[in-house]
Structure formats: C-alpha cells, structure tokens
Phi, psi and omega in degrees: 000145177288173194297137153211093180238345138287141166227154208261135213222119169226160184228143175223127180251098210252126174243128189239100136339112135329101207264056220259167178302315193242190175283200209264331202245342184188163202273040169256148172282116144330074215210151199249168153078357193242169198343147178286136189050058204220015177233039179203156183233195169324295181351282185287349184264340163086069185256134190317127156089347144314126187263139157271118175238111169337106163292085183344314184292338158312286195292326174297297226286325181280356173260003161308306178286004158314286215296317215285313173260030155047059167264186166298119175251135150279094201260014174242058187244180189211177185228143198248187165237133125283108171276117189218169162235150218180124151319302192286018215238098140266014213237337167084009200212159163204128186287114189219224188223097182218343150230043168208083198262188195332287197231165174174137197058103171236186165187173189244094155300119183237130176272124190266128153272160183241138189309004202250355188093334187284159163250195189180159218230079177220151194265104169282126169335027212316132178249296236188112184251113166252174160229147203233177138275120167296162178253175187268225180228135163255120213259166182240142182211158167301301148028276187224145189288093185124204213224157149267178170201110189272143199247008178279342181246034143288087182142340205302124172288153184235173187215130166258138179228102191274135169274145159285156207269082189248351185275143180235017165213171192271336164288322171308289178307353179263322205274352206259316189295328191289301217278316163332306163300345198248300169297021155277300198297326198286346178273008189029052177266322138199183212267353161066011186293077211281004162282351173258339181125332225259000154190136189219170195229109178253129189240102150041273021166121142209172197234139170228194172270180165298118167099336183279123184292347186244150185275143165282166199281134168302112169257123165284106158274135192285166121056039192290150151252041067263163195300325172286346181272308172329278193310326172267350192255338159287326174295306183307293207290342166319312188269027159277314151345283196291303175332278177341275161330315146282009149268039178063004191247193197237137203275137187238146185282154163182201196234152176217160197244141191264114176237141163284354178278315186287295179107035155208162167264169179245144173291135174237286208200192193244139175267146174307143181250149187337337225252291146315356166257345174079020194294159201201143172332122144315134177259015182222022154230146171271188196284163170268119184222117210220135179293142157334296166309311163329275151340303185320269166318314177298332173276321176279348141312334171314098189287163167301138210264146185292005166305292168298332168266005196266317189285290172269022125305324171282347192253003179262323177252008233337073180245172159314154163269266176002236188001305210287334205284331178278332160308344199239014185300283202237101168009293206282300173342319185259341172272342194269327150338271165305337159323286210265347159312279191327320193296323204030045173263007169208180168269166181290330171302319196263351172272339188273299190286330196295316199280332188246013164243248177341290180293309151310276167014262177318332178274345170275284184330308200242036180041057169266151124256225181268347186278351159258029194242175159290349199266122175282160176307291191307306133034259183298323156328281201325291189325304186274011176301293197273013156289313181309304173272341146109041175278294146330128135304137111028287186282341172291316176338308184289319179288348165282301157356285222284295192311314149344299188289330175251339178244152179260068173267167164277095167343293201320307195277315169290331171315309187267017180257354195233341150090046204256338174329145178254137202266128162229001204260102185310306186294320176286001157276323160334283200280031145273265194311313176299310133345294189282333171256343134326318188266000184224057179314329181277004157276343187283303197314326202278302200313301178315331193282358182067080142252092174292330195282026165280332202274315150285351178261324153269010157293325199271011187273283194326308176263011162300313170302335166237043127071037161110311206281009192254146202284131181273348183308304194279002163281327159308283209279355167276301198329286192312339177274328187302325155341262191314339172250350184254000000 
C-alpha cells in the first residue's frame, strides 16, 4: 500500500471490441483466430483511392451503450482522422471521433467491495463513448529478426469508453471494469474476451497529497489486458510516484508499458497531446445524422443492467456480493437464476449456492456454458425442492445433479431409480441410533467426559448404518436426546 498522506487519482479509457458481422469501414468479416491477413482488403489496408462506408450496426451498439451509461447522444456527429505512424497502422491514420464524439457526459453506479467484505454505492463519471477502427497487430517470434504484422483486426470496430478521473483506488477501477464488462455482454455488443483482445484498457494514474483540490501529473499505461493487471499495475505506479516525489523529484506526463510477468513498467515516450494527431474532419465520410425516434427506440430496449442487479440481488436476496458477482458472470446464468426464483419452489439461497458452487464448478472445469448442459429451471427446482424438504441427502443431491447436466430427466425418478430416498420416518431412525449406542459406549462415556467430536463420530456411524440414506439433522437431533437421557 502507498504512503497515506497521498492519494491515488485514475482515469480509464476501456476500448471493447465490437461483435459486428464485417468491419466498421467495409465488408471483410469480422473475426478473431483465423488465418494471418486472409481478413483484409483494400479498404483496410488503406490503398490509395479506396472509399470507407459506415457500418450502420457501429453506431446502434455504442449508443445502446450510450443509453446504458446514461450519457448524452449526439444525434448530429461526425468522424475524424487521427494521424499517427505505426507499423500495424497502413493508412498512417485511424479514423475515430474527437470533438464531437457519439455519447458524451454520462456516469455509472457502480457497487464497490471494501477489503472487510462491507460495500458501498459510488457514481463514476463517463466524459465520452466514440466508435473508432481498430489497428492491426504485431506480431513477434524467436524466429526472425524483427516483427510481422497480421493485418485482419484493421478495421474491427471499437467503441473507447473514457472515464472522468473518479477513481481513488485501484479497487473502485476493478469494480468499474467488472461491472463495465458485464453491461457489454448483457447488451450482446461484445464478447468481451480479453485473451483475444476484444476488451483492453488505458489506464491512467496520478497522485496528490491528501486534502489537495488540484491534480497531478498523469501517466498513461497502454493495453493493460487484464482487469487483475489494472489493480496491480495502479499500485505500482502510484507507489512510484509517491517515491519520486518524496525524493524531491518531479513526475512527467508520459506513456509507460505495463509487463505484468515483472510486475513494473517501462518508460515508451513522453505523452502525446490531442494536438500531436493533427486531427481533422474525415473528407470521406458524411456526417452521421440519426433520427429522434431512432435514438429513442434504441433506450427503451435497454434490459436491466447488471449493475442494477448486482444491487438487488444482494438486498433481496440476501446473498454476497461474490456470490451476487458469479451469477452475473453470463447473461444466461443470471436469467436461469431469476428462471429458478420465479418457481418458488425452493429459496433463493440453496438456488444460489447450487448455482455458484456445483454448478459454476462444472461449468468452469470442463469449459461449458449452461446452454450447453442438459439442466432446465424445472429440473433443477424439483431437486433442490427435495433436498430443501429432506427428502434428498445433500450428497444424493450431488448425484442427481451430475445426472442432470447431462440428461433432460425427472429427479423424482432418478432418485427412486438409484434408491436415493432419505430415510426421516423417526422410529426407523430411533432404532439406527439405539443400534449404533449400544455398540459404541466408549464414545457415549467420552462424549459424556466433554470429548464433543464423539458426537460426530456417532452421527457418522449412524449414517454408515443406513448407507448414507438417513436424514442427518434429525439423526443428530435423536442422537443428542439418547445423550442426554441414558
């Protein structure tokens, strides 16, 4: 942790791939993983005399996610060239937004965790959502001397979604990102896949003193690619910062590269300012001009956000914030959730734990998701209906489970096909316990003698004797009067 007599000042510019069919500028398919350059045309390739034409579905998906951060739409705007040089850049330009972008002055609620598990509620700032063309890629090997450069993610369209400089820890930027990533996905806008790339991060960073109103000079770290690098890569530089500065010296804005294998950055340049791009009206695209009605219709589509529910799932339902943050991982996830609510055939705790324990589990392991499992809403009640009413063991429970996932069965029927019924009928559990104390006096004497864990060891006797199937609260609770009365 930094000195704290400082405080820590972020800003984040999170750029998300677009899960659009073609690119943003021409008709090449849009796509992660295939052959190198075998995805480009003139267009994208930036070939003298080649025309670019807006894909109209660009433009839908960031103002959902306008509307979604409840900014301003611009519904009279226009696109720009930012001039740069680049290896992965052929066009030496990249067509984008800069002072009239899409959406602009919005904010975010975002539910916070605190290291103690308590939360908090705080509203970050959105200053701007443009949509841009990605550049391509570079690539590098032991190999060859020098760098290649596949040229298939030129053109893939983006969306930059700029923050106001509101964060004041590196957790508040992870709780922003999370919750970010997740209305992209519940908006099916993009795939969010940051090992592919399809959502990265420019991160931010300065420091002031504690109590001071004016900000410090800032440094930008590029393309951090995960969310846990973000959160480790603002502690380093803060408490680099904070270094400096108590050592008399002075922080330059600039740009540094984040390696997350070392776990510090490198100075790349001193940063550019708006200025250094030279930017200027695209002369080969018009303006973008979107109807009222348009605009309109696109915010009342808008489903509720994972955000909003991330919130009332902890106050409704009385689960974790973990627990509320593994349901809301996938759209689906989180509707099969609320699906298994509505039944009100069990509670929402035991739909909760089945769900962020057994069922995540599996779904992790064997890299699924749930539309690829066999298990239905109804299904899955009835099961845990009958764990819940003590028909079921816990552990028969798992074993049905397992059946579940793969067959579109009845529990009821698998139960009584595997002979999984729970024994609760109190005299045959009575005479299970009088059995089992009877053969194990020296566990009753120790358990009388304050050895409590005796008590467990002939609950587990008991339930060896009925092969699993005897319900244990209430084998427990015979056990402990036969204690207490011989």
């Amino acid at each position: 942790m930094w000195n704290p007599n400082y405080e820590v000042v972020v800003g984040l510019e999170v750029h998300a791939e677009l899960n659009t069919e073609s690119k943003i500028y021409c008709s090449c398919k849009n796509a992660f993983g295939l052959e190198v350059n075998s995805q480009c045309c003139p267009i994208c390739m930036g070939m003298p005399g080649t025309l670019p034409t807006l894909n109209m579905q660009v433009v839908e998906y960031a103002i959902k996610m306008g509307h979604a951060l409840h900014c301003n739409i611009h519904r009279i705007c226009k696109q720009d060239r930012k001039n740069y040089f680049y290896p992965d850049l052929p066009k030496s330009y990249q067509i984008s937004q800069f002072d009239i972008p899409l959406c602009e002055t919005g904010y975010l609620d975002v539910l916070v965790e605190n290291p103690d598990k308590s939360t908090y509620q705080k509203r970050f700032g959105v200053t701007r959502i443009h949509i841009e063309e990605d550049a391509g890629k570079l690539l590098h090997s032991a190999n060859i001397d020098g760098s290649l450069v596949d040229f298939n993610r030129c053109g893939v369209p983006l969306i930059e979604i700029v923050s106001e400089p509101d964060f004041r820890s590196s957790a508040e930027a992870h709780a922003y990102l999370e919750t970010i990533k997740s209305i992209l996905q519940y908006l099916d806008i993009s795939d969010c896949k940051m090992e592919q790339g399809s959502i990265r991060a420019d991160v931010n960073v300065s420091v002031r003193k504690k109590g001071s109103t004016e900000f410090g000079t800032r440094v930008e770290m590029k393309n951090v690619n995960s969310f846990s690098a973000v959160v480790r890569a603002i502690d380093y530089e803060a408490a680099r910062q904070i270094e400096v500065l108590e050592n008399g010296g002075e922080i330059f804005q600039e740009t540094r590269r984040w390696d997350d294998a070392k776990g510090e950055n490198v100075l790349l340049r001193s940063k550019e300012d708006s200025q250094d791009y030279r930017y200027f009206p695209e002369p080969d695209l018009p303006t973008i001009v979107l109807e009222q009605d348009y605009v309109d219709g696109l915010k009342e589509a808008i489903p509720e956000l994972p955000n909003i529910k991330l919130i009332r799932f902890t106050q409704d339902f009385g689960i974790s914030y973990d627990e509320a943050q593994v349901l809301l991982e996938e759209p689906e996830k989180c509707a099969f959730f609320e699906e298994s609510v509505a039944k009100k055939a069990c509670s929402p705790k035991i739909i909760c734990n089945w769900m962020v324990g057994d069922l995540t589990k599996y779904l992790r392991e064997k890299k699924l998701s749930l539309a690829d499992t066999a298990l239905t809403v109804d299904s899955f009640t009835a099961l845990l209906k009958m764990i819940e009413d003590g028909k079921i063991s816990n552990a028969a429970g798992k074993q049905v489970f397992e059946v579940l996932l793969t067959e579109n069965a009845d529990p009821a029927k698998i139960v009584e096909e595997k002979g999984l019924a729970q024994i609760s009928d109190d005299s045959a559990l009575q005479a299970v316990v009088d059995q089992v104390c009877e053969a194990n006096q020296k566990s009753i004497q120790d358990y009388k003698n304050g050895k409590t864990n005796a008590l467990g060891y002939l609950t587990g006797q008991c339930m060896k004797a009925t092969k699993g199937k005897g319900n244990p609260a209430r084998m427990k609770e015979l056990l402990l009067e036969y204690l207490q009365t011989h």
